[in-house]
Coordinates of C-alpha atoms (C1' of nucleotides) in Angstrom, one line a residue:
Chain A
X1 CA -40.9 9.3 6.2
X2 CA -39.5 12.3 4.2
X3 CA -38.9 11.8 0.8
X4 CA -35.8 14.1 0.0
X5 CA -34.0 15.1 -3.8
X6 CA -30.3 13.6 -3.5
X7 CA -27.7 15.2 -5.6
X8 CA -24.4 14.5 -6.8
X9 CA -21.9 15.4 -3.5
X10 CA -20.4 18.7 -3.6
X11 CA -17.9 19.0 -6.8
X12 CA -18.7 15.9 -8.1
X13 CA -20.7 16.3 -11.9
X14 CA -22.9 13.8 -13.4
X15 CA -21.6 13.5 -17.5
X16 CA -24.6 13.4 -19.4
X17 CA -25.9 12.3 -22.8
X18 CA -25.7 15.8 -24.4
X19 CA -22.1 16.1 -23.4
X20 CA -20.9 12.6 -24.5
X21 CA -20.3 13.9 -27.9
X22 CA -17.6 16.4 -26.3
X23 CA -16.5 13.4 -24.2
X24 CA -16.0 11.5 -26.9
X25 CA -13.7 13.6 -28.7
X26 CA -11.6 14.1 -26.2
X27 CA -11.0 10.6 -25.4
X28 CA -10.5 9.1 -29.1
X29 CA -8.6 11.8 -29.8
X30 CA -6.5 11.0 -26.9
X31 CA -6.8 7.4 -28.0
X32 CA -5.5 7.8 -31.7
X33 CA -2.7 9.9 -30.7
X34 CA -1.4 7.8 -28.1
X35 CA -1.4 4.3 -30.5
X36 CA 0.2 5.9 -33.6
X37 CA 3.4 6.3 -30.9
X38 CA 3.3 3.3 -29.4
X39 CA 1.6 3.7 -26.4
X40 CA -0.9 1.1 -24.5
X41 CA -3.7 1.8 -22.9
X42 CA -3.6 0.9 -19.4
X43 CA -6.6 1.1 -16.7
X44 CA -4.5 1.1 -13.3
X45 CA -6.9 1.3 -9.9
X46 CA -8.7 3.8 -8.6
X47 CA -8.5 2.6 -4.8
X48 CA -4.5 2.8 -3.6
X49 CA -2.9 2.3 -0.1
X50 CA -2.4 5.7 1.2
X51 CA 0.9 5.3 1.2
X52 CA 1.7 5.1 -1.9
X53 CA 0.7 8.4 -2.0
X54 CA 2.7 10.1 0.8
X55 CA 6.0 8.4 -0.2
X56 CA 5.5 9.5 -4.4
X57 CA 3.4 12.4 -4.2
X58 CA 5.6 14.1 -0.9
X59 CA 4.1 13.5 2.7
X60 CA 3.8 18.0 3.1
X61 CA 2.3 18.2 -0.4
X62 CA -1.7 19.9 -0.3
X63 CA -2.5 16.6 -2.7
X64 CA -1.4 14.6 0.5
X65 CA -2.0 16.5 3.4
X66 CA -5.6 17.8 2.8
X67 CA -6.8 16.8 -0.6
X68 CA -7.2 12.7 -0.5
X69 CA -10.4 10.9 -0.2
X70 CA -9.3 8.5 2.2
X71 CA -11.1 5.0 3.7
X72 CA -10.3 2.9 6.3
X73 CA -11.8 -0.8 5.7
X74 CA -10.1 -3.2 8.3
X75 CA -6.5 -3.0 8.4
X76 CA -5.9 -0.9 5.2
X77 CA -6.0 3.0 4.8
X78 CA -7.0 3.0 1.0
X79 CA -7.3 6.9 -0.9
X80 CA -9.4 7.2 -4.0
X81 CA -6.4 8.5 -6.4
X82 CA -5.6 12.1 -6.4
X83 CA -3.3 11.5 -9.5
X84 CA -2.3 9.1 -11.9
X85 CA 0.8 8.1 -12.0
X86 CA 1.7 6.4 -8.3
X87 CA -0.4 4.2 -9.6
X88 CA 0.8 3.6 -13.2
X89 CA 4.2 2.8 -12.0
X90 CA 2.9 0.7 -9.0
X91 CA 1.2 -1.1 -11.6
X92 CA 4.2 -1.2 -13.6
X93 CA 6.1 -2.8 -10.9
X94 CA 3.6 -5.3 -9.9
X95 CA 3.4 -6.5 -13.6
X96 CA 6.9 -7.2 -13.8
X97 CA 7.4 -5.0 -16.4
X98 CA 10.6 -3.3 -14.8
X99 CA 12.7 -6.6 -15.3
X100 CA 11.2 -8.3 -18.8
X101 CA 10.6 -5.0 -20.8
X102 CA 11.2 -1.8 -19.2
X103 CA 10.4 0.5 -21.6
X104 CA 6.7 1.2 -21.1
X105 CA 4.7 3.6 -23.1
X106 CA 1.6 4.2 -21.3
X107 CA -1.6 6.3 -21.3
X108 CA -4.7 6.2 -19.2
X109 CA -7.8 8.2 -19.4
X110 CA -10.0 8.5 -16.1
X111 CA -11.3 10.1 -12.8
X112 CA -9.0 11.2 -10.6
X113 CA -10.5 12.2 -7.3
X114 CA -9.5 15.5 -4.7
X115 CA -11.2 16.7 -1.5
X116 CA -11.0 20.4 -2.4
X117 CA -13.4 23.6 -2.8
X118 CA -14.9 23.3 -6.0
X119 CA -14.8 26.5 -8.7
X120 CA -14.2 26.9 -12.0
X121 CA -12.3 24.7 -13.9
X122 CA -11.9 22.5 -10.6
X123 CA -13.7 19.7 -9.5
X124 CA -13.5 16.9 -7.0
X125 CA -13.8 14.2 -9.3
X126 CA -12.3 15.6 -12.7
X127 CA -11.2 13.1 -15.7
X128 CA -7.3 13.0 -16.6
X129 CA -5.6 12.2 -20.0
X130 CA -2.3 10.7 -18.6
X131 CA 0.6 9.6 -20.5
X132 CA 3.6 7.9 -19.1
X133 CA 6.8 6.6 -20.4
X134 CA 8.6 4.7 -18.3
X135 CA 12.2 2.6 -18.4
X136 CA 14.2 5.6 -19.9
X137 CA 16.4 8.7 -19.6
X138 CA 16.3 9.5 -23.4
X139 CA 16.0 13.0 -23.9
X140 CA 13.7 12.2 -27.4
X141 CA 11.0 11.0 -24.6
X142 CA 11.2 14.4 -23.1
X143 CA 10.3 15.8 -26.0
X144 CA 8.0 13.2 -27.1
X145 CA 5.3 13.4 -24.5
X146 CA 5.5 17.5 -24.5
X147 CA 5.0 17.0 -28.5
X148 CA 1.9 14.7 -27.9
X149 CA 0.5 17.0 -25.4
X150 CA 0.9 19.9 -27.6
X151 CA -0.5 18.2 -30.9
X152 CA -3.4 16.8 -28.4
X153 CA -4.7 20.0 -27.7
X154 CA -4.2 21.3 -32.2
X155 CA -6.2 17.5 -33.0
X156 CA -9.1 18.3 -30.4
X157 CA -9.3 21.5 -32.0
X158 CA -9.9 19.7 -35.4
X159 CA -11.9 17.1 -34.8
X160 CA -14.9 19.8 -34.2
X161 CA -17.7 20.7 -36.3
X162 CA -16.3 24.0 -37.3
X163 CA -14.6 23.7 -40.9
X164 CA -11.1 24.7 -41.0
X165 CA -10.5 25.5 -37.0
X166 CA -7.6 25.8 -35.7
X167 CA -6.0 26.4 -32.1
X168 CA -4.1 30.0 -33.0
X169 CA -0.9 30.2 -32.5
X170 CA -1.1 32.4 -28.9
X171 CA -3.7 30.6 -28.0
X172 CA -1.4 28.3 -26.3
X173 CA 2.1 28.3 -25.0
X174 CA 4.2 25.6 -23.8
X175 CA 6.5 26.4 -21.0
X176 CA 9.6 24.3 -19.9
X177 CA 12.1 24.9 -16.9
X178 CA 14.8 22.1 -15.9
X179 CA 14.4 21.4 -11.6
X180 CA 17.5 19.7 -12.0
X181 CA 18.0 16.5 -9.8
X182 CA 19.4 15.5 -6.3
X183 CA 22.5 17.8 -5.6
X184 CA 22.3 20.8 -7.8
X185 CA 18.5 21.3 -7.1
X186 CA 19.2 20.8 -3.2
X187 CA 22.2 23.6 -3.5
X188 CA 19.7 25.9 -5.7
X189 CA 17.2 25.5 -3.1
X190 CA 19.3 26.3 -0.6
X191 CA 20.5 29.6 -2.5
X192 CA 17.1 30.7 -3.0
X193 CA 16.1 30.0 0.6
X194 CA 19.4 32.5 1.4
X195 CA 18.8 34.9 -1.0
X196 CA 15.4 35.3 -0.1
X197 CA 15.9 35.5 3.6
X198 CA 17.1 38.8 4.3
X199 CA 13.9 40.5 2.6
X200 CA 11.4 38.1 3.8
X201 CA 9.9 40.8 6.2
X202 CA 8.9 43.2 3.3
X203 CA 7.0 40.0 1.3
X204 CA 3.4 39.2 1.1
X205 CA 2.2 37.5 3.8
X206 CA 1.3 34.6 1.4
X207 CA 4.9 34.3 0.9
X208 CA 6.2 34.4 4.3
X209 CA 3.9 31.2 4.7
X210 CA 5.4 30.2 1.5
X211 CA 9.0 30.3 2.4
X212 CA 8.4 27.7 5.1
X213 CA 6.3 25.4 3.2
X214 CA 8.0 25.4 -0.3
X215 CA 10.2 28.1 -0.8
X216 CA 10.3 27.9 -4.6
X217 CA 6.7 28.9 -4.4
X218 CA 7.5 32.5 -3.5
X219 CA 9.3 32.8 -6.8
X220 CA 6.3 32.8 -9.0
X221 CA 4.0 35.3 -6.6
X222 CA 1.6 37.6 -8.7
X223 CA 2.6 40.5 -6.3
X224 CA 4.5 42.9 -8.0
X225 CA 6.6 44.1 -4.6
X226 CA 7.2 40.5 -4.3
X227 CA 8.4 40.1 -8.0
X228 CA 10.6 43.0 -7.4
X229 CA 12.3 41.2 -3.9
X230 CA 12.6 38.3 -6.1
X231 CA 14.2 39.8 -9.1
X232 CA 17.7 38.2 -9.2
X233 CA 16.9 35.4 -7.3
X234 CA 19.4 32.6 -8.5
X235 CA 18.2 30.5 -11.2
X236 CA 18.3 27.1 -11.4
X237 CA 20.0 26.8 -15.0
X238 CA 22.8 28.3 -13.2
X239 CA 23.2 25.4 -11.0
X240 CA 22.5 22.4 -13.1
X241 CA 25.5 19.7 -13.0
X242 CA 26.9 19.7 -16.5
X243 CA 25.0 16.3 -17.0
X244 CA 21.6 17.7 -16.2
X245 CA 22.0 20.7 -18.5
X246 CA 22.8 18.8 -21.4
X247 CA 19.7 16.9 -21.1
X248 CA 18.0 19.8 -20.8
X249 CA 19.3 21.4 -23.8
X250 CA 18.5 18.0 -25.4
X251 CA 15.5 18.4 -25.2
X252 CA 15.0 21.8 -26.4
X253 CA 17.1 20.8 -29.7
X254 CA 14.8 17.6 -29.6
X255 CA 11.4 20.2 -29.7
X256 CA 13.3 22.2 -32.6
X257 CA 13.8 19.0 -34.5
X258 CA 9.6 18.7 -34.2
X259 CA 9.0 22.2 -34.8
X260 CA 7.5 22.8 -31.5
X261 CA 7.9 26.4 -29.0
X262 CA 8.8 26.7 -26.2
X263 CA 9.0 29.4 -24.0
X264 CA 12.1 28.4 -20.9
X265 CA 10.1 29.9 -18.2
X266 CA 12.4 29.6 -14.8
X267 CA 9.2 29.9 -12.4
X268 CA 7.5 26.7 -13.2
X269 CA 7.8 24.7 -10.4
X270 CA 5.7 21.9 -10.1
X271 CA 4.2 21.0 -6.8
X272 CA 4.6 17.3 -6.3
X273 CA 8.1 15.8 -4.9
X274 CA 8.6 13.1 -7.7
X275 CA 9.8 15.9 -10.1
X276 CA 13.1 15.7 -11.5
X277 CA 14.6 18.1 -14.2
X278 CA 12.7 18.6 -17.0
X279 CA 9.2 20.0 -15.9
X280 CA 6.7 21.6 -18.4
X281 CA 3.0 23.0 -18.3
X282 CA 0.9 24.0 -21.8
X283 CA -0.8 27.2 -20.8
X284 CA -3.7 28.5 -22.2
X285 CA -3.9 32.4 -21.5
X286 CA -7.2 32.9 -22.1
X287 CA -8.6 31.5 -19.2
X288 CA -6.5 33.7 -17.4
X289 CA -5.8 32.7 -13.6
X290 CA -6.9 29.1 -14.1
X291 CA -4.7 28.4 -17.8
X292 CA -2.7 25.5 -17.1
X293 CA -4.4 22.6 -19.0
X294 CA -1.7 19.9 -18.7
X295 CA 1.6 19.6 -16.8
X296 CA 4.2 17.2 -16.0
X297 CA 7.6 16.3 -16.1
X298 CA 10.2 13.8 -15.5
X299 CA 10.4 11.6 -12.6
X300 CA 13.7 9.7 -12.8
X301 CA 13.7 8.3 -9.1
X302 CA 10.2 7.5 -8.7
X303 CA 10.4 3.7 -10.0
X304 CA 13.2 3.1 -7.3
X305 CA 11.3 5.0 -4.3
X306 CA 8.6 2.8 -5.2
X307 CA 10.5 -0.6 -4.6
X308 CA 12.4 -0.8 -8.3
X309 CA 15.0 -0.4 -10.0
X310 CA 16.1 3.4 -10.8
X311 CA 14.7 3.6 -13.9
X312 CA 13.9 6.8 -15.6
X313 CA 10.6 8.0 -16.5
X314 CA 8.7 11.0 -18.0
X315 CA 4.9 11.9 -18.5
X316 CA 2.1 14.3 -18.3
X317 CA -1.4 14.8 -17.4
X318 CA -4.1 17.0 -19.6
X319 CA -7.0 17.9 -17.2
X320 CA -10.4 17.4 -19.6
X321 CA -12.3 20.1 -18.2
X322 CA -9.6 22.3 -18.1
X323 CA -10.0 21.3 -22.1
X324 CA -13.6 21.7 -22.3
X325 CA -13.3 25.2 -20.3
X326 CA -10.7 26.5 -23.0
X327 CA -13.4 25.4 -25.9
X328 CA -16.2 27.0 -24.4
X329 CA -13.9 30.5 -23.9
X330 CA -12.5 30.4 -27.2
X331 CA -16.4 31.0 -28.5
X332 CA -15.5 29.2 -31.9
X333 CA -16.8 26.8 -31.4
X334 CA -19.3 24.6 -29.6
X335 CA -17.0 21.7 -28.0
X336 CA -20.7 19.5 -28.1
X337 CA -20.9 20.0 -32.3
X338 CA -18.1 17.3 -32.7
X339 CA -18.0 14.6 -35.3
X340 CA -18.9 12.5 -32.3
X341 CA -22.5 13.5 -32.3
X342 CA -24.2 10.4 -33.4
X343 CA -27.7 11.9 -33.3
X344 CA -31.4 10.4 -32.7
X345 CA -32.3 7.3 -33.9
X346 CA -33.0 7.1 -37.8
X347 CA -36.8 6.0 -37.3
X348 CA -39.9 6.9 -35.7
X349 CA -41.8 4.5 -35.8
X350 CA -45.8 5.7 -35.6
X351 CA -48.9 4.2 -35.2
X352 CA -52.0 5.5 -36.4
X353 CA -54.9 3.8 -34.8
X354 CA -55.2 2.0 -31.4
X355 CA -54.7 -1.8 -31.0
X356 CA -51.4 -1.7 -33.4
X357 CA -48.8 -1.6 -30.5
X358 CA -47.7 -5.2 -31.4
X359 CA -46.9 -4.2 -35.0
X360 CA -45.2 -1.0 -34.6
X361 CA -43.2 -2.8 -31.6
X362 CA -41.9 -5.5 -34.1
X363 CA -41.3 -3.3 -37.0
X364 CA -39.4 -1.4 -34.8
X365 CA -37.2 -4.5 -33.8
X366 CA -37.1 -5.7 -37.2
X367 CA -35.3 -2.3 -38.2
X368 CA -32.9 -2.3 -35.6
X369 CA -32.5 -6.1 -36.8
X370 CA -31.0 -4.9 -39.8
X371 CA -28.6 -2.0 -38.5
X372 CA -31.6 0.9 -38.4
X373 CA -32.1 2.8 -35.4
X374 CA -35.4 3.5 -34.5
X375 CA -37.8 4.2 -31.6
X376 CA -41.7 4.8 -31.4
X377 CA -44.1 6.0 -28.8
X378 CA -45.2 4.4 -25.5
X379 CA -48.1 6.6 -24.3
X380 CA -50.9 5.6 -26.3
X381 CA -50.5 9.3 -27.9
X382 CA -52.4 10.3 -31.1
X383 CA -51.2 10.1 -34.6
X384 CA -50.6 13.8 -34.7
X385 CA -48.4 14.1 -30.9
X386 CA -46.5 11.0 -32.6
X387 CA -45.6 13.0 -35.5
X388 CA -44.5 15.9 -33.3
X389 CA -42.6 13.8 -31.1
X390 CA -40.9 12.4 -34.4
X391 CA -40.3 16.2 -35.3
X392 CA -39.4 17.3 -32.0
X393 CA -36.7 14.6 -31.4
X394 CA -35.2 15.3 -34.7
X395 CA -35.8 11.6 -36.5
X396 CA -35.1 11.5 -40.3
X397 CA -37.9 9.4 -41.2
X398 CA -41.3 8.1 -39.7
X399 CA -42.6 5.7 -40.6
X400 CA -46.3 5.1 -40.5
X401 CA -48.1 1.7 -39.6
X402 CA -51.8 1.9 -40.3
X403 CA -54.3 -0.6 -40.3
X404 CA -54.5 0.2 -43.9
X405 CA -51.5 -0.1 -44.7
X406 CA -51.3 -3.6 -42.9
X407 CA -54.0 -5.0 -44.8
X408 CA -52.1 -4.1 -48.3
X409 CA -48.9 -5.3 -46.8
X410 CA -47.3 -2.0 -46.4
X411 CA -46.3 1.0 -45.0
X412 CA -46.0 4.9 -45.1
X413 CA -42.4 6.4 -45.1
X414 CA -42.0 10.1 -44.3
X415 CA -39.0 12.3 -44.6
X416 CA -39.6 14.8 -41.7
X417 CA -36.6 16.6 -43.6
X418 CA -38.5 17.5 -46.7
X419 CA -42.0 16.4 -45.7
X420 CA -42.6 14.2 -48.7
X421 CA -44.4 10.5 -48.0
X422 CA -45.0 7.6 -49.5
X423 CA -46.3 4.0 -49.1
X424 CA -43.8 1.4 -50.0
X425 CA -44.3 -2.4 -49.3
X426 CA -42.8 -3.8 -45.8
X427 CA -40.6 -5.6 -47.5
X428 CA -38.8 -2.6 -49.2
X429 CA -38.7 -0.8 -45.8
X430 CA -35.1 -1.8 -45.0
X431 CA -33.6 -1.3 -48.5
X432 CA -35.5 2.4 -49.0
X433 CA -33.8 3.6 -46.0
X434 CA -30.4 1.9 -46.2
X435 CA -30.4 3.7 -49.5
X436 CA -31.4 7.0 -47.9
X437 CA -34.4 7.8 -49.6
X438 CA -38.7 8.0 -49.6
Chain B
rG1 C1' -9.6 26.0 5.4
rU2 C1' -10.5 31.7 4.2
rG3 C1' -13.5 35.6 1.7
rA4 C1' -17.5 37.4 -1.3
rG5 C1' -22.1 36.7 -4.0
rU6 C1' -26.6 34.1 -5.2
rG7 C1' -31.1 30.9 -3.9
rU8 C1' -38.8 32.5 -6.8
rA9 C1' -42.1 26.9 -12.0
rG10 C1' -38.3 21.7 -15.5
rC11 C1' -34.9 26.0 -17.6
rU12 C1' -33.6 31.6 -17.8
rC13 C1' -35.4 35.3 -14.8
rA14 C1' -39.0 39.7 -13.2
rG15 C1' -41.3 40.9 -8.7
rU16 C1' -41.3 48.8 -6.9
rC17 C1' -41.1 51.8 -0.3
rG18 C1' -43.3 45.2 3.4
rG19 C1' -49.8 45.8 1.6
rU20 C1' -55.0 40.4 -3.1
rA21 C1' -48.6 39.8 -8.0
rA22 C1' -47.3 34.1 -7.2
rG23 C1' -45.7 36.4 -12.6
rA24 C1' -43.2 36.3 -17.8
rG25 C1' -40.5 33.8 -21.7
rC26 C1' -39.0 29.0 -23.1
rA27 C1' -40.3 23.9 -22.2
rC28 C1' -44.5 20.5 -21.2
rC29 C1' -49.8 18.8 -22.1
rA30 C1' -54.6 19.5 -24.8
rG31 C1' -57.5 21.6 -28.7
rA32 C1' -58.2 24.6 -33.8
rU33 C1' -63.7 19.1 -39.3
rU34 C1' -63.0 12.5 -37.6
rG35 C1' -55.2 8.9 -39.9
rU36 C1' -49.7 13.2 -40.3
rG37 C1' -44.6 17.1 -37.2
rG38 C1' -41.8 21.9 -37.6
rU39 C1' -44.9 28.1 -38.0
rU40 C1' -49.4 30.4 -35.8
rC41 C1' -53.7 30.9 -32.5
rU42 C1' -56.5 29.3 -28.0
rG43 C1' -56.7 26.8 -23.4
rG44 C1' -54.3 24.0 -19.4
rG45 C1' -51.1 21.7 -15.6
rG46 C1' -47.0 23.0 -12.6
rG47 C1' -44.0 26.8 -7.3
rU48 C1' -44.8 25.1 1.0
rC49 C1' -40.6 32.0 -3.1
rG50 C1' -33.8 26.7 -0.4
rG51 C1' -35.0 25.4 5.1
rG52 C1' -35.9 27.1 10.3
rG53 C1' -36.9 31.0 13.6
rG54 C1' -38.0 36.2 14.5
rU55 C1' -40.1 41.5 13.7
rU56 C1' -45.1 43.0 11.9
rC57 C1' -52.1 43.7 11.6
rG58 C1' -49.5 41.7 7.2
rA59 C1' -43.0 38.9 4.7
rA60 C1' -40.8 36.4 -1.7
rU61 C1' -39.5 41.5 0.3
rC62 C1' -36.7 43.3 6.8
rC63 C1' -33.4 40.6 10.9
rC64 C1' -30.9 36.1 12.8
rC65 C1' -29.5 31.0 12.1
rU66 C1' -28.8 27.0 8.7
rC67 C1' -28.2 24.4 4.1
rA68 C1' -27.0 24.5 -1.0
rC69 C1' -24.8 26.5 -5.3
rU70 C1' -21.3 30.0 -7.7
rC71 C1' -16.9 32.8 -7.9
rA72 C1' -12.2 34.0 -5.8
rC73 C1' -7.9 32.8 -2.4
rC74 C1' -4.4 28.8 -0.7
rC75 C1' -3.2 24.8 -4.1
rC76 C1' -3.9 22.6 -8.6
rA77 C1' -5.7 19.2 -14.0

RNA sequence: GUGAGUGUAGCUCAGUCGGUAAGAGCACCAGAUUGUGGUUCUGGGGGUCGGGGGUUCGAAUCCCCUCACUCACCCCA
């Protein structure tokens, strides 16, 4: 029988205890933004029929047609989620909410799962931030969620051990375009697939492939001969319906009235089908090829396509290693140094002699009793490897038990900060440290 | 799915033209007058050199296959 070393499946990271700090951060930020607007926390599943995902997400989407981790038990084809909010709204619909209150502010925070080849900044099982507002068409929502993605990105920043950081301005850029909805964004695509026709030929071949699949892909290609061939392509602004364009500029007076930029950047186009008008991404350049950290948009027909009423709705998703990534590249700061970092536990406690495991094991109990952390040694190790495990593990006090000091009732307390000691009765123990001293 | 790169100790890596080189640093463990950490000194444990096959008198080193990881592309958080 081999015995073999089992590892996380490809693209699929284990979150460990040095990281929760940076964790954390995120996700009370995320928290404490969210409920000073109004919105509840809401934990939909992580197991959906499949087809909730091809009739929301678009059946010749790569989310649908390559990316889901799909299972067949019995009769049901169930996906671990690619995204999150076919499920928020199917949620949303179950509870009723659509008829007895349909204004929904919403966030979740949690793993969202795709079958794809791992790199940087992407993962298979990668931890969203997602905020949805559903039940409206109210331009202020528009503006709202972009807002809150924005100021999540300036709080993280914060929130870390580095006095007086700051995301620059630069550092990130919020970019909105308008995809317009139903008739006007069907008679813009069809002007772009006409325009584009006659000089498909001299294209990339990546955008030859593209035309077929999504032809509003071709429009943001890297490739500068393609960027020439597209120059003068027809925008979209041009052929929103006078009722789409005022929400859009709506929204932009909306982001004035918060004080928020925004660059009107025609080539964002996001890939899933439930997108309708406005459509936003917050960019962080300095990661270069891989900057978008968030994106989203409205999606005004989704409710209705999933069995409700047509009830408007607009929200985002920030991607939390996308976060972490733009931390770490920054180099201002160490995204693990957050006000998070809760640190050892207070106590060591240490033994010196043998037969005195009993005693150390209920002082240590006693402590934690009263609201002190502390921990002590299991390997029968001498008084000395005691103290340097104490040091080592970066413990603000030991705290001695000798047999001594048991006799006379007390103990010794060390501050491994400053190195001074001294015995105190037992019974003084608790109040010494709670008032942080030796 | 496509392309490229990398696999040597727990971690970061060095190993020359194939020839007693299985190595360093960090980490870990134990000592340096018998009940006291961080610095220092000394000693120690630990690796089937990712796996399999081949070439050779001889392979960590060369060849083939395979697996894993990383990066990039498509696409996307």
């Amino acid at each position: 029988m081999e015995r073999r070393q089992f590892r996380a499946p490809r693209g699929i990271r284990d979150v460990l205890p040095e990281e929760i700090p940076a964790w954390r951060l995120l996700e009370e930020t995320a928290r404490g933004l969210a409920h000073l607007r109004g919105y509840r926390e809401i934990r939909p599943a992580l197991l959906e029929e499949v087809e909730l995902f091809t009739r929301s997400v678009g059946e010749v989407t790569d989310i649908v047609q390559k990316e889901m981790f799909t299972l067949q038990k019995g009769e049901s084809a169930l996906a671990l989620r690619p995204e999150g909010t076919a499920g928020i709204v199917r949620a949303y619909l179950e509870a009723g909410y659509a008829s007895a209150a349909p204004l929904q502010r919403l966030f979740h925070i949690g793993p969202m799962f795709r079958y794809e080849r791992p790199q940087k900044g992407r993962e298979r099982m990668f931890t969203q931030f997602d905020v949805e507002v559903l039940g409206s068409l109210d331009a202020r929502l528009d503006a709202e969620v972009i807002f809150l993605a924005a100021a999540f990105f300036e709080s993280v920043a914060i929130k870390v051990k580095a006095p007086g950081f700051r995301i620059a301005r630069g550092e990130l850029e919020v970019r909105m375009n308008s995809m317009g909805d139903g008739d006007d964004r069907n008679t813009w695509k069809d002007a772009v697939r006409s325009f584009l026709a006659p000089t498909m030929a001299e294209h990339c071949e990546l955008c030859r492939a593209r035309f077929e699949r999504n032809v509003l892909r071709v429009l943001d290609c890297k490739n500068p001969r393609c960027k020439e061939l597209n120059a003068g392509a027809p925008a979209i602004l041009e052929y929103l319906s006078a009722e789409n364009r005022a929400h859009f500029e709506r929204v932009q007076e909306y982001l004035r009235v918060l004080g928020l930029p925004v660059v009107i950047d025609s080539s964002i186009v996001r890939g899933l089908d439930y997108y309708t008008r406005t459509v936003f991404e917050v960019h962080a350049p300095a990661l270069g090829a891989r900057s978008a950290l968030c994106g989203g948009g409205r999606y005004d027909h989704l409710i209705a396509e999933l069995g409700g009423p047509d009830l408007g709705a607009v929200g985002f998703a920030v991607g939390f290693t996308s976060t972490l990534l733009l931390f770490n590249e920054l180099k201002k700061i160490d995204p693990k140094e957050t006000v998070f970092d809760e640190g050892p536990a207070l106590v060591f406690v240490v033994s010196a002699g043998e037969g005195l495991e009993s005693d150390v094991f209920r002082l240590a109990e006693d402590l934690r009793k009263n609201e002190i952390s502390a921990v002590y040694d299991v390997e029968q190790r001498s008084l000395k490897a005691q103290m340097k495990l104490a040091g080592k593990g970066g413990h603000r006090y030991a705290v001695v038990v000798g047999g001594d000091e048991l006799a006379r009732g007390s103990v010794q307390l060390k501050d491994l900060e400053d190195g001074t000691q001294h015995e105190l009765a037992r019974v003084e123990l608790v109040a010494r440290l709670r008032a942080g001293g030796v």
